[in-house]
Amino acid sequence: MLLGRFLGEKVGLFIPSSTTAAMSGKQGTTGLALFLSLWSFAEGGKLLVVPQDGSHWLSMRVVVEMLGKRGHDVVVVIPEATLLMGTSDYYTVKAYRVPYTQESLDKFYHSIGENVFVDLPFPKKITRVFENISQFTTMFSSACRDFLYNKELIKYLEDSKFDAVLMDPVFPCGPIIAEYLSVPSVYFMRGLPCGLDFKATQCPNPLSYVPRIFTSNSDHMTFTQRVKNLLVNAAENLLCYLLYSQYESLASEFLQREVTILELFSKASIWLLRYNFVFEYSRPVMPNMVFIGGTNCEQKKTLSKEFESIVNASGEHGFVVFSLGSMVSEIPMKKAMQIAEAFGTIPQTVLWRYTGEAPPNLANNTKLIKWLPQNDLLAHPKARAFITHGGSHGIYEGICNGVPMVLMPLFGDQMDNAKRVESRGAGVTLNVLEMTSKDLSDALNAVINDKSYKENIMRLSALHLDRPIHPLDLAVYWVEFVMRHKGAQHLRPAAHDLNWIQYHSLDVIAFLLAVVLITSFISLKCCLFCCRKCFCKKGRVSKSSKSKAE
Amino acid sequence: MLLGRFLGEKVGLFIPSSTTAAMSGKQGTTGLALFLSLWSFAEGGKLLVVPQDGSHWLSMRVVVEMLGKRGHDVVVVIPEATLLMGTSDYYTVKAYRVPYTQESLDKFYHSIGENVFVDLPFPKKITRVFENISQFTTMFSSACRDFLYNKELIKYLEDSKFDAVLMDPVFPCGPIIAEYLSVPSVYFMRGLPCGLDFKATQCPNPLSYVPRIFTSNSDHMTFTQRVKNLLVNAAENLLCYLLYSQYESLASEFLQREVTILELFSKASIWLLRYNFVFEYSRPVMPNMVFIGGTNCEQKKTLSKEFESIVNASGEHGFVVFSLGSMVSEIPMKKAMQIAEAFGTIPQTVLWRYTGEAPPNLANNTKLIKWLPQNDLLAHPKARAFITHGGSHGIYEGICNGVPMVLMPLFGDQMDNAKRVESRGAGVTLNVLEMTSKDLSDALNAVINDKSYKENIMRLSALHLDRPIHPLDLAVYWVEFVMRHKGAQHLRPAAHDLNWIQYHSLDVIAFLLAVVLITSFISLKCCLFCCRKCFCKKGRVSKSSKSKAE
């Protein structure tokens, strides 16, 4: 009884930060002070974090810092060379040596940004994609190897007796280390290639209305799109092999038993998924999937004086925010000039995040800025449109703040993200390589002046913001749940214990078919036998009676 | 922007009542005062409620009253003859005439309770079940007809311009009226026969690990159990026909177009499901399913002096609570004596909810009581065991309070509910007809003295109580969400727009197979043609060269 009461009281004290923010009248902050003062994990737990670099880290960091602030002993394991990860007051960083330098890493990320502007013929494009994936996998799997074979670090992790591991499974080193340490794990992510997240959770994934990655399909597909969906689904296996085969060998070697990536991933207790069904299409889900889309977009700060004066000067026409994400801050001059030309045609002020050389045709209404407080700008009432590459973080900032979008997807899932916004009538997608100056100008005029875009994004925004608990609190809650209960075994479906044939009841169907066939066969034989007996007898009887009659 | 902000602020103010209870230091109440003072629906909405009588109403009433308290104009439509439904300060009741009397209704419910103790041979049992279902359906569909053709009531409902309909779809009159009024609907229920809830939500329902109703299977089935599961699944169609065919005709007649029950049910915006995965087995779900198991069991009150003195007098051995639910308050004397005998063998005090004649062998430790504050008694630290018929409400009271159970399922889903508790090692199931006095005594001794039962129910209790928001608040939140947004269209899967062949991609597979076959056939033909040409030429060449050589 006591344990139940103890937990009941603890849980009773879980105050969503959005709630406390509202209570304290500070809408827009997460009301952390009251949140913290009211609820804390008994004595604090021990949490290991294995993140993925780049924009992935930006949203995970918010959750990790909040967990640190809530009194947990949080250890984040990062490579020595990193793009965005670093130290913080709220967690301990343990860095491991990697077989590449900071310089080569920066060059690698820079090259990805550069490559998207190189227009190649289709076969070369595909080859380039596979080359990139191969390079990416080789680089990070070698980093993973160095992590796993860093004896000192592994000894430290073993001795630390963590309650849980929070990880981004895009870097599949986390699942290996969680398995090695026998610690329950929480995954934090947007999606995995080849639907590995759905396979690993035993979540049904119907091909007929759940669009596959890279197809740009929506949930309403034509026959041709459904054919494409099925073919892409089949082809994804090759991608999976490319991405995971090196990790699979490494895991088997390190854990000293044959293991597949799917097996490792299927051990996850909770999947924190950085989306919700305002952005994603409705589809089957599993009870251990938690939807936390929009953790990143509501920590609004007041604009600095510099930005405040720019946006105020924009007058009644307002302003447009343009950024292609953390990995692309400059673009080829020809493209930049095209874009600058388009901006010159609209009456809005444009704030363009750009570190490259200024295009000579830059109009007066366009400001090139090295860094933008993107979410705070979008939250300003004068924000009229948001030009984005379609990363899920940016899109959620657009949704949160109700700003219609012009999407210029560059790589990865951005094309699919853009499609989702476009299919809701809340944005226009452009092909950054093929678009002309007029295309961009038209797209901007459409999303700014055609009221339907604003209405649609406002509808999405209203749905997204109407929720019983803030996604950040939900993320923190579930990490702590796994820490408290040493996993979430009750949410694990029994499907994990069935093989493919059993799962689809093929053995049962085959058995019942066999029974029906055998029964029918025997019945038929019996009938035939009876008939024959009957007719023979009759024949004989009629013969004998005939002879008697004769 | 304004709408988004407006909603954001409103949602920011949604304070879970469990939270506020904790803040105000009143653990166990739902902290309604603060909850109400902080958040209310702008000007209050208009809600129509179409409930189902019996125990179903008891849990729905809590939600309906809370919605009334939160300032909504709530209208509950009930039949003139009812078992448990009535008026309240928090909602308006509109009663409609029904073609049966209060007396015949009471007799009907009483007969269900009586019949469960009549031991019949299997074929007669099945006939009796079908008779009961047929009687039940005829009675309530005639009530539904009287509701729908009550012109005055329908006129009133049309004029009322409701924002939403909250209903228990076990009484399928609600979906018909929601369709007629074109108002979005919220379903509130535990489960529907023949998996209609899963069909109507387009939720995958794998036969291999999701046990079907009345099978008593768990999620881990043997081959034989899986065969049974598939056969029961197939047989359920007959049950569905029996239950819904009358409503289907009525709906088609009333709506003046051909309509199926499945079509009507598939229009539900949100499904509030009275369970969670502490009690149910983990399985695929859909985004518009909300799990609110345990809304009923945390509104604890202090025990009255009468009960306080009984439980205090129970000493170190504590007490046992015994109730067979609202529909069975007396049982045949022979069975009652058997049970009384078993109670005489245990040192605990037994509080037995019983309105019949006292069995002559009643021991001193057993108190017969006409009405029990069941949940408040189970919440007492001296509660040692709970003997229940396995209704989902009772089971959640057992889980909330961490009291191990002896389950005596009587009808409906109770056998399956009992199986779920038993499969978690938190209770023992007995067949009430076949059990002996010793069986009951042994079961009680087991759950009271074998520590594993207590440990298991405490584990379930801890998991159940550890949640970010109280299920009652969640239910209220989602009803209001549907009222605010006129439905939850974004949670509706595109699967509803596909037919069976499209959903399973059979057309795509057939097309691709055809392409492969035709391509192979053409390739083969081409090869053969080439080969023939080649060989013929060769043949001719060799012949001519031969002849030349000659």
mmCIF file with all atom_site columns, N, CA and C in Angstrom, chain B residues 105 149 160 210 219 303 337 446 487:
data_model
loop_
_atom_site.group_PDB
_atom_site.id
_atom_site.type_symbol
_atom_site.label_atom_id
_atom_site.label_alt_id
_atom_site.label_comp_id
_atom_site.label_asym_id
_atom_site.label_entity_id
_atom_site.label_seq_id
_atom_site.pdbx_PDB_ins_code
_atom_site.Cartn_x
_atom_site.Cartn_y
_atom_site.Cartn_z
_atom_site.occupancy
_atom_site.B_iso_or_equiv
_atom_site.pdbx_formal_charge
_atom_site.auth_seq_id
_atom_site.auth_comp_id
_atom_site.auth_asym_id
_atom_site.auth_atom_id
_atom_site.pdbx_PDB_model_num
ATOM 1  N N  . LEU B 1 105 ? -38.419 -3.397  -16.251 1.00 0.00 ? 105 LEU B N  1
ATOM 2  C CA . LEU B 1 105 ? -36.975 -3.168  -16.386 1.00 0.00 ? 105 LEU B CA 1
ATOM 3  C C  . LEU B 1 105 ? -36.236 -3.751  -15.178 1.00 0.00 ? 105 LEU B C  1
ATOM 4  N N  . TYR B 1 149 ? -38.215 8.895   -32.463 1.00 0.00 ? 149 TYR B N  1
ATOM 5  C CA . TYR B 1 149 ? -39.502 9.354   -33.004 1.00 0.00 ? 149 TYR B CA 1
ATOM 6  C C  . TYR B 1 149 ? -40.292 10.206  -32.001 1.00 0.00 ? 149 TYR B C  1
ATOM 7  N N  . SER B 1 160 ? -31.260 23.102  -29.928 1.00 0.00 ? 160 SER B N  1
ATOM 8  C CA . SER B 1 160 ? -30.255 23.379  -28.879 1.00 0.00 ? 160 SER B CA 1
ATOM 9  C C  . SER B 1 160 ? -28.870 23.703  -29.433 1.00 0.00 ? 160 SER B C  1
ATOM 10 N N  . VAL B 1 210 ? -3.769  -10.322 -29.601 1.00 0.00 ? 210 VAL B N  1
ATOM 11 C CA . VAL B 1 210 ? -4.827  -9.532  -28.976 1.00 0.00 ? 210 VAL B CA 1
ATOM 12 C C  . VAL B 1 210 ? -6.007  -10.468 -28.712 1.00 0.00 ? 210 VAL B C  1
ATOM 13 N N  . ASP B 1 219 ? -2.476  -12.302 -23.574 1.00 0.00 ? 219 ASP B N  1
ATOM 14 C CA . ASP B 1 219 ? -1.774  -11.883 -24.796 1.00 0.00 ? 219 ASP B CA 1
ATOM 15 C C  . ASP B 1 219 ? -0.710  -12.889 -25.215 1.00 0.00 ? 219 ASP B C  1
ATOM 16 N N  . LEU B 1 303 ? -14.396 7.200   5.842   1.00 0.00 ? 303 LEU B N  1
ATOM 17 C CA . LEU B 1 303 ? -15.418 6.196   6.165   1.00 0.00 ? 303 LEU B CA 1
ATOM 18 C C  . LEU B 1 303 ? -16.375 6.742   7.220   1.00 0.00 ? 303 LEU B C  1
ATOM 19 N N  . MET B 1 337 ? -24.545 -20.159 1.468   1.00 0.00 ? 337 MET B N  1
ATOM 20 C CA . MET B 1 337 ? -24.061 -20.946 2.619   1.00 0.00 ? 337 MET B CA 1
ATOM 21 C C  . MET B 1 337 ? -22.634 -21.432 2.385   1.00 0.00 ? 337 MET B C  1
ATOM 22 N N  . ALA B 1 446 ? -4.616  -17.631 -0.133  1.00 0.00 ? 446 ALA B N  1
ATOM 23 C CA . ALA B 1 446 ? -3.510  -17.385 -1.064  1.00 0.00 ? 446 ALA B CA 1
ATOM 24 C C  . ALA B 1 446 ? -3.293  -15.885 -1.244  1.00 0.00 ? 446 ALA B C  1
ATOM 25 N N  . GLY B 1 487 ? -14.804 18.797  -33.398 1.00 0.00 ? 487 GLY B N  1
ATOM 26 C CA . GLY B 1 487 ? -14.334 17.467  -33.779 1.00 0.00 ? 487 GLY B CA 1
ATOM 27 C C  . GLY B 1 487 ? -12.833 17.345  -33.588 1.00 0.00 ? 487 GLY B C  1
#
